[in-house]
Short mmCIF file of C-alpha atoms and ligand atoms in Angstrom, two decimals:
data_model
loop_
_atom_site.label_atom_id
_atom_site.label_comp_id
_atom_site.label_asym_id
_atom_site.label_seq_id
_atom_site.Cartn_x
_atom_site.Cartn_y
_atom_site.Cartn_z
CA UNK A 1460 -70.92 -2.34 -9.97
CA UNK A 1461 -74.66 -2.45 -9.47
CA UNK A 1462 -77.25 -5.12 -9.94
CA UNK A 1463 -78.81 -3.04 -12.71
CA UNK A 1464 -75.48 -2.94 -14.60
CA UNK A 1465 -75.20 -6.72 -14.34
CA UNK A 1466 -78.76 -7.05 -15.65
CA UNK A 1467 -77.96 -4.74 -18.54
CA UNK A 1468 -74.88 -6.78 -19.48
CA UNK A 1469 -76.84 -10.04 -19.22
CA UNK A 1470 -79.61 -8.61 -21.42
CA UNK A 1471 -77.02 -7.56 -24.03
CA UNK A 1472 -75.64 -11.11 -24.09
CA UNK A 1473 -79.15 -12.55 -24.52
CA UNK A 1474 -79.81 -10.17 -27.36
CA UNK A 1475 -76.51 -10.77 -29.16
CA UNK A 1476 -76.70 -14.56 -28.84
CA UNK A 1477 -80.44 -14.94 -29.33
CA UNK A 1478 -80.36 -17.16 -26.23
CA UNK A 1479 -82.53 -16.33 -23.26
CA UNK A 1480 -80.32 -18.36 -20.98
CA UNK A 1481 -77.01 -20.19 -20.66
CA UNK A 1482 -76.79 -23.13 -18.26
CA UNK A 1483 -73.04 -23.03 -17.59
CA UNK A 1484 -69.95 -20.87 -18.04
CA UNK A 1485 -66.20 -21.42 -18.23
CA UNK A 1486 -63.41 -18.92 -17.58
CA UNK A 1487 -60.44 -19.92 -19.71
CA UNK A 1488 -57.06 -19.31 -18.08
CA UNK A 1489 -53.65 -18.55 -19.57
CA UNK A 1490 -52.96 -20.43 -22.79
CA UNK A 1491 -56.48 -21.84 -23.07
CA UNK A 1492 -58.43 -18.98 -24.58
CA UNK A 1493 -58.31 -20.38 -28.13
CA UNK A 1494 -60.51 -23.26 -26.96
CA UNK A 1495 -63.69 -21.18 -27.18
CA UNK A 1496 -63.26 -20.30 -30.85
CA UNK A 1497 -62.71 -23.99 -31.68
CA UNK A 1498 -66.24 -24.96 -30.60
CA UNK A 1499 -68.83 -25.57 -33.32
CA UNK A 1500 -71.17 -22.65 -33.98
CA UNK A 1501 -69.58 -20.45 -31.30
CA UNK A 1502 -70.78 -16.83 -31.35
CA UNK A 1503 -68.07 -14.30 -30.40
CA UNK A 1504 -68.86 -11.02 -28.64
CA UNK A 1505 -65.84 -8.78 -27.91
CA UNK A 1506 -65.88 -7.58 -24.27
CA UNK A 1507 -65.79 -4.02 -25.65
CA UNK A 1508 -69.31 -4.57 -27.01
CA UNK A 1509 -70.83 -5.71 -23.71
CA UNK A 1510 -71.93 -2.91 -21.35
CA UNK A 1511 -69.60 -2.40 -18.34
CA UNK A 1512 -67.33 -5.38 -19.19
CA UNK A 1513 -63.70 -4.60 -18.29
CA UNK A 1514 -61.16 -5.33 -21.02
CA UNK A 1515 -57.84 -7.07 -20.29
CA UNK A 1516 -54.91 -4.66 -20.52
CA UNK A 1517 -52.67 -6.86 -22.62
CA UNK A 1518 -51.79 -5.33 -25.96
CA UNK A 1519 -53.72 -6.93 -28.80
CA UNK A 1520 -55.96 -9.07 -26.61
CA UNK A 1521 -59.07 -7.21 -25.60
CA UNK A 1522 -60.82 -10.46 -24.73
CA UNK A 1523 -64.08 -11.95 -25.97
CA UNK A 1524 -67.05 -13.78 -24.63
CA UNK A 1525 -68.21 -16.81 -26.62
CA UNK A 1526 -71.58 -18.52 -26.58
CA UNK A 1527 -71.63 -22.09 -27.84
CA UNK A 1528 -74.43 -24.63 -28.09
CA UNK A 1529 -73.73 -27.77 -26.03
CA UNK A 1530 -76.20 -30.64 -25.71
CA UNK A 1531 -79.67 -29.21 -25.17
CA UNK A 1532 -78.32 -25.91 -23.91
CA UNK A 1533 -75.53 -23.39 -24.24
CA UNK A 1534 -72.32 -22.41 -22.49
CA UNK A 1535 -70.64 -19.01 -22.08
CA UNK A 1536 -66.85 -19.02 -22.37
CA UNK A 1537 -64.59 -16.18 -21.27
CA UNK A 1538 -61.51 -15.91 -23.47
CA UNK A 1539 -59.37 -13.47 -21.53
CA UNK A 1540 -59.82 -12.35 -17.91
CA UNK A 1541 -58.84 -9.28 -15.95
CA UNK A 1542 -56.59 -9.64 -12.92
CA UNK A 1543 -56.42 -7.68 -9.69
CA UNK A 1544 -52.70 -7.00 -10.29
CA UNK A 1545 -53.58 -4.99 -13.41
CA UNK A 1546 -55.17 -2.45 -11.08
CA UNK A 1547 -58.81 -3.44 -11.49
CA UNK A 1548 -61.16 -3.16 -8.57
CA UNK A 1549 -62.45 -6.50 -7.40
CA UNK A 1550 -66.01 -5.73 -8.43
CA UNK A 1551 -64.67 -5.26 -11.97
CA UNK A 1552 -62.70 -8.50 -11.74
CA UNK A 1553 -65.86 -10.43 -10.88
CA UNK A 1554 -68.26 -8.50 -13.16
CA UNK A 1555 -68.10 -11.02 -16.01
CA UNK A 1556 -68.81 -14.13 -13.97
CA UNK A 1557 -71.57 -12.41 -12.01
CA UNK A 1558 -73.14 -11.50 -15.36
CA UNK A 1559 -72.85 -15.13 -16.49
CA UNK A 1560 -74.73 -16.17 -13.36
CA UNK A 1561 -77.51 -13.71 -14.22
CA UNK A 1562 -77.81 -15.24 -17.71
CA UNK A 1563 -78.80 -18.44 -15.92
CA UNK A 1564 -75.46 -20.22 -15.52
CA UNK A 1565 -75.78 -22.30 -12.35
CA UNK A 1566 -72.49 -24.17 -12.79
CA UNK A 1567 -69.31 -22.21 -13.50
CA UNK A 1568 -65.82 -23.59 -14.10
CA UNK A 1569 -62.80 -21.37 -13.39
CA UNK A 1570 -59.48 -22.40 -14.91
CA UNK A 1571 -56.00 -20.99 -14.40
CA UNK A 1572 -52.27 -21.51 -14.63
CA UNK A 1573 -50.62 -22.03 -11.25
CA UNK A 1574 -47.31 -22.73 -9.56
CA UNK A 1575 -47.05 -26.20 -8.00
CA UNK A 1576 -45.63 -26.80 -4.52
CA UNK A 1577 -44.10 -30.18 -5.31
CA UNK A 1578 -45.09 -33.46 -3.60
CA UNK A 1579 -47.12 -34.49 -6.61
CA UNK A 1580 -47.93 -31.00 -7.87
CA UNK A 1581 -45.49 -30.76 -10.77
CA UNK A 1582 -45.40 -28.82 -14.06
CA UNK A 1583 -47.88 -30.27 -16.56
CA UNK A 1584 -50.25 -31.62 -13.89
CA UNK A 1585 -53.95 -30.80 -13.95
CA UNK A 1586 -55.48 -30.23 -10.52
CA UNK A 1587 -59.12 -29.89 -9.43
CA UNK A 1588 -59.30 -27.16 -6.81
CA UNK A 1589 -60.73 -28.51 -3.54
CA UNK A 1590 -60.47 -25.32 -1.51
CA UNK A 1591 -58.51 -22.09 -1.36
CA UNK A 1592 -56.37 -19.87 0.85
CA UNK A 1593 -56.60 -16.10 0.44
CA UNK A 1594 -53.25 -14.35 0.98
CA UNK A 1595 -54.33 -10.98 -0.44
CA UNK A 1596 -56.50 -9.73 2.43
CA UNK A 1597 -58.91 -8.59 -0.31
CA UNK A 1598 -62.46 -9.71 -0.88
CA UNK A 1599 -64.88 -8.80 -3.69
CA UNK A 1600 -67.76 -8.63 -1.20
CA UNK A 1601 -66.30 -5.67 0.75
CA UNK A 1602 -68.71 -2.72 0.62
CA UNK A 1603 -72.49 -2.45 0.74
CA UNK A 1604 -74.18 -5.80 0.26
CA UNK A 1605 -76.90 -6.14 -2.38
CA UNK A 1606 -79.26 -8.79 -1.01
CA UNK A 1607 -80.42 -9.58 -4.55
CA UNK A 1608 -76.95 -11.02 -5.19
CA UNK A 1609 -76.53 -12.92 -1.94
CA UNK A 1610 -76.23 -12.71 1.85
CA UNK A 1611 -73.98 -10.28 3.79
CA UNK A 1612 -72.03 -13.11 5.45
CA UNK A 1613 -71.94 -16.04 3.02
CA UNK A 1614 -70.93 -19.49 4.19
CA UNK A 1615 -67.66 -20.63 2.59
CA UNK A 1616 -67.53 -24.25 3.70
CA UNK A 1617 -68.00 -25.65 0.19
CA UNK A 1618 -66.92 -23.02 -2.35
CA UNK A 1619 -65.82 -25.69 -4.86
CA UNK A 1620 -68.98 -27.72 -5.13
CA UNK A 1621 -68.82 -31.43 -4.33
CA UNK A 1622 -71.38 -32.04 -7.06
CA UNK A 1623 -69.17 -30.40 -9.68
CA UNK A 1624 -66.07 -32.13 -8.34
CA UNK A 1625 -67.96 -35.36 -9.06
CA UNK A 1626 -68.59 -34.21 -12.63
CA UNK A 1627 -64.91 -33.31 -12.97
CA UNK A 1628 -63.97 -36.83 -11.92
CA UNK A 1629 -66.21 -38.25 -14.65
CA UNK A 1630 -64.83 -35.85 -17.28
CA UNK A 1631 -61.21 -36.64 -16.42
CA UNK A 1632 -62.03 -40.36 -16.64
CA UNK A 1633 -63.78 -39.98 -20.00
CA UNK A 1634 -60.80 -38.02 -21.33
CA UNK A 1635 -58.34 -40.60 -19.86
CA UNK A 1636 -56.44 -37.79 -18.15
CA UNK A 1637 -55.11 -38.26 -14.65
CA UNK A 1638 -55.50 -35.51 -12.05
CA UNK A 1639 -55.68 -34.90 -8.34
CA UNK A 1640 -57.33 -32.41 -6.01
CA UNK A 1641 -55.49 -29.58 -4.30
CA UNK A 1642 -55.69 -26.34 -2.33
CA UNK A 1643 -55.05 -23.12 -4.30
CA UNK A 1644 -53.46 -20.13 -2.56
CA UNK A 1645 -54.31 -16.71 -4.02
CA UNK A 1646 -51.52 -14.12 -4.09
CA UNK A 1647 -52.00 -10.63 -5.51
CA UNK A 1648 -48.98 -10.62 -7.85
CA UNK A 1649 -47.75 -9.48 -10.27
CA UNK A 1650 -44.39 -10.46 -8.75
CA UNK A 1651 -44.10 -14.18 -8.12
CA UNK A 1652 -43.88 -15.39 -4.53
CA UNK A 1653 -40.68 -15.61 -2.50
CA UNK A 1654 -39.36 -19.01 -1.35
CA UNK A 1655 -40.30 -18.05 2.23
CA UNK A 1656 -43.89 -17.36 1.19
CA UNK A 1657 -44.06 -20.70 -0.61
CA UNK A 1658 -42.65 -22.45 2.45
CA UNK A 1659 -45.41 -20.81 4.52
CA UNK A 1660 -48.12 -21.95 2.10
CA UNK A 1661 -46.71 -25.48 2.09
CA UNK A 1662 -46.78 -25.67 5.88
CA UNK A 1663 -50.43 -24.68 6.06
CA UNK A 1664 -51.52 -27.19 3.45
CA UNK A 1665 -51.47 -25.30 0.15
CA UNK A 1666 -50.65 -27.18 -3.04
CA UNK A 1667 -50.86 -24.47 -5.72
CA UNK A 1668 -50.26 -20.72 -5.98
CA UNK A 1669 -51.70 -18.25 -8.43
CA UNK A 1670 -53.00 -14.74 -9.03
CA UNK A 1671 -56.64 -15.31 -10.07
CA UNK A 1672 -59.75 -17.45 -9.59
CA UNK A 1673 -60.39 -16.83 -5.89
CA UNK A 1674 -62.22 -13.49 -6.29
CA UNK A 1675 -64.49 -15.03 -8.93
CA UNK A 1676 -65.07 -18.09 -6.73
CA UNK A 1677 -66.00 -15.90 -3.72
CA UNK A 1678 -68.41 -13.77 -5.77
CA UNK A 1679 -70.12 -16.80 -7.33
CA UNK A 1680 -70.35 -18.63 -4.02
CA UNK A 1681 -72.05 -15.47 -2.70
CA UNK A 1682 -74.64 -15.81 -5.49
CA UNK A 1683 -75.26 -19.48 -4.74
CA UNK A 1684 -73.67 -20.65 -7.99
CA UNK A 1685 -71.89 -24.01 -8.05
CA UNK A 1686 -68.19 -23.40 -8.72
CA UNK A 1687 -65.47 -25.72 -9.98
CA UNK A 1688 -61.80 -24.90 -10.51
CA UNK A 1689 -59.06 -26.53 -12.53
CA UNK A 1690 -55.43 -25.44 -12.30
CA UNK A 1691 -52.77 -26.33 -14.77
CA UNK A 1692 -49.44 -26.46 -12.97
CA UNK A 1693 -47.08 -24.55 -15.26
CA UNK A 1694 -44.01 -24.36 -13.03
CA UNK A 1695 -42.66 -25.30 -9.62
CA UNK A 1696 -43.38 -22.48 -7.18
CA UNK A 1697 -40.45 -20.35 -5.98
CA UNK A 1698 -37.80 -22.21 -4.01
CA UNK A 1699 -39.18 -25.70 -4.74
CA UNK A 1700 -36.32 -26.02 -7.22
CA UNK A 1701 -33.31 -23.74 -7.79
CA UNK A 1702 -34.70 -22.49 -11.11
CA UNK A 1703 -35.92 -18.89 -11.33
CA UNK A 1704 -39.55 -18.42 -12.43
CA UNK A 1705 -40.38 -16.94 -15.79
CA UNK A 1706 -43.55 -16.06 -17.65
CA UNK A 1707 -42.12 -17.91 -20.69
CA UNK A 1708 -42.02 -21.16 -18.73
CA UNK A 1709 -45.65 -20.62 -17.72
CA UNK A 1710 -46.85 -20.10 -21.31
CA UNK A 1711 -44.72 -22.95 -22.70
CA UNK A 1712 -46.07 -25.51 -20.23
CA UNK A 1713 -49.61 -24.25 -20.82
CA UNK A 1714 -49.17 -24.84 -24.56
CA UNK A 1715 -47.84 -28.37 -23.97
CA UNK A 1716 -50.80 -29.33 -21.80
CA UNK A 1717 -53.45 -27.84 -24.04
CA UNK A 1718 -54.50 -31.07 -25.71
CA UNK A 1719 -55.17 -32.81 -22.38
CA UNK A 1720 -56.97 -29.79 -20.99
CA UNK A 1721 -59.10 -29.56 -24.13
CA UNK A 1722 -60.06 -33.25 -23.91
CA UNK A 1723 -61.24 -32.71 -20.33
CA UNK A 1724 -63.28 -29.65 -21.28
CA UNK A 1725 -64.87 -31.51 -24.22
CA UNK A 1726 -66.01 -34.21 -21.80
CA UNK A 1727 -67.05 -31.77 -19.09
CA UNK A 1728 -69.18 -29.20 -20.95
CA UNK A 1729 -72.13 -31.53 -21.69
CA UNK A 1730 -72.12 -32.64 -18.03
CA UNK A 1731 -72.17 -29.01 -16.83
CA UNK A 1732 -75.06 -28.14 -19.14
CA UNK A 1733 -77.08 -31.17 -18.04
CA UNK A 1734 -76.51 -30.16 -14.41
N1 HPA B 1027 -47.12 -18.10 -8.83
C1 HPA B 1027 -48.18 -17.30 -9.04
N2 HPA B 1027 -48.91 -17.36 -10.14
C2 HPA B 1027 -48.57 -18.24 -11.08
C3 HPA B 1027 -47.47 -19.09 -10.94
C4 HPA B 1027 -46.70 -19.02 -9.74
O1 HPA B 1027 -45.72 -19.74 -9.53
N3 HPA B 1027 -47.39 -19.86 -12.07
C5 HPA B 1027 -48.44 -19.47 -12.87
N4 HPA B 1027 -49.14 -18.48 -12.27
#
């Protein structure tokens, strides 16, 4: 990944959408990707038509970027993301959100499905990410630093912006959806965690586990972009109950929670665009 490639992708998005800039972006997690197409006047660009964009390796779902007018501006929405466990390099995993930042997006929301560690983090719950733990020993900033993107040693003391967490609070209130804040622990996957790993995460203060979001958050924090994260708890993490984990449970819970999640996004997008 180079800065020039990011610029080329951002220029292609400007050309295809006829919009010189987008003020905000949203990465839609598992079960949420239909949200983008439901927005009025959304323009769809398949990832395959954007230079250097990686395409998700799930049969039949190449992924698309949407551009939708919101308030006085416009939002980019990622329907489909690539994961590190699919074998992508981290600079490919973060390419899309870095491009969004170059189109002008200064507030970016990352959403995902996650396992909940109990004690109030139960299936169906929506959680605003307050901070994260990185259990992969990987980092998208490894390698030569490009100073045009950000500093060599970026501060990480407020990755999930307090300002955006304030906007999330307002959006949840407007949508009459209850939520809480929590700490998200990133595991590589694709196997789910063991009960011993979940016990470890619990002891150090983690509330959620998942296989995405953190690389994007690190890369955007590096660029000085304000980041927010929302997890939908789709299942109890391993060992919290006796039940084995299954991908079916994850997708079923995501489908059940869609209406609430959608109401929150409807309330949040205008706030993100206004800044
Ligand atoms: N672990 C990791 N990733 C997940 C989980 C989980 O329990 N649920 C949804 N994504």
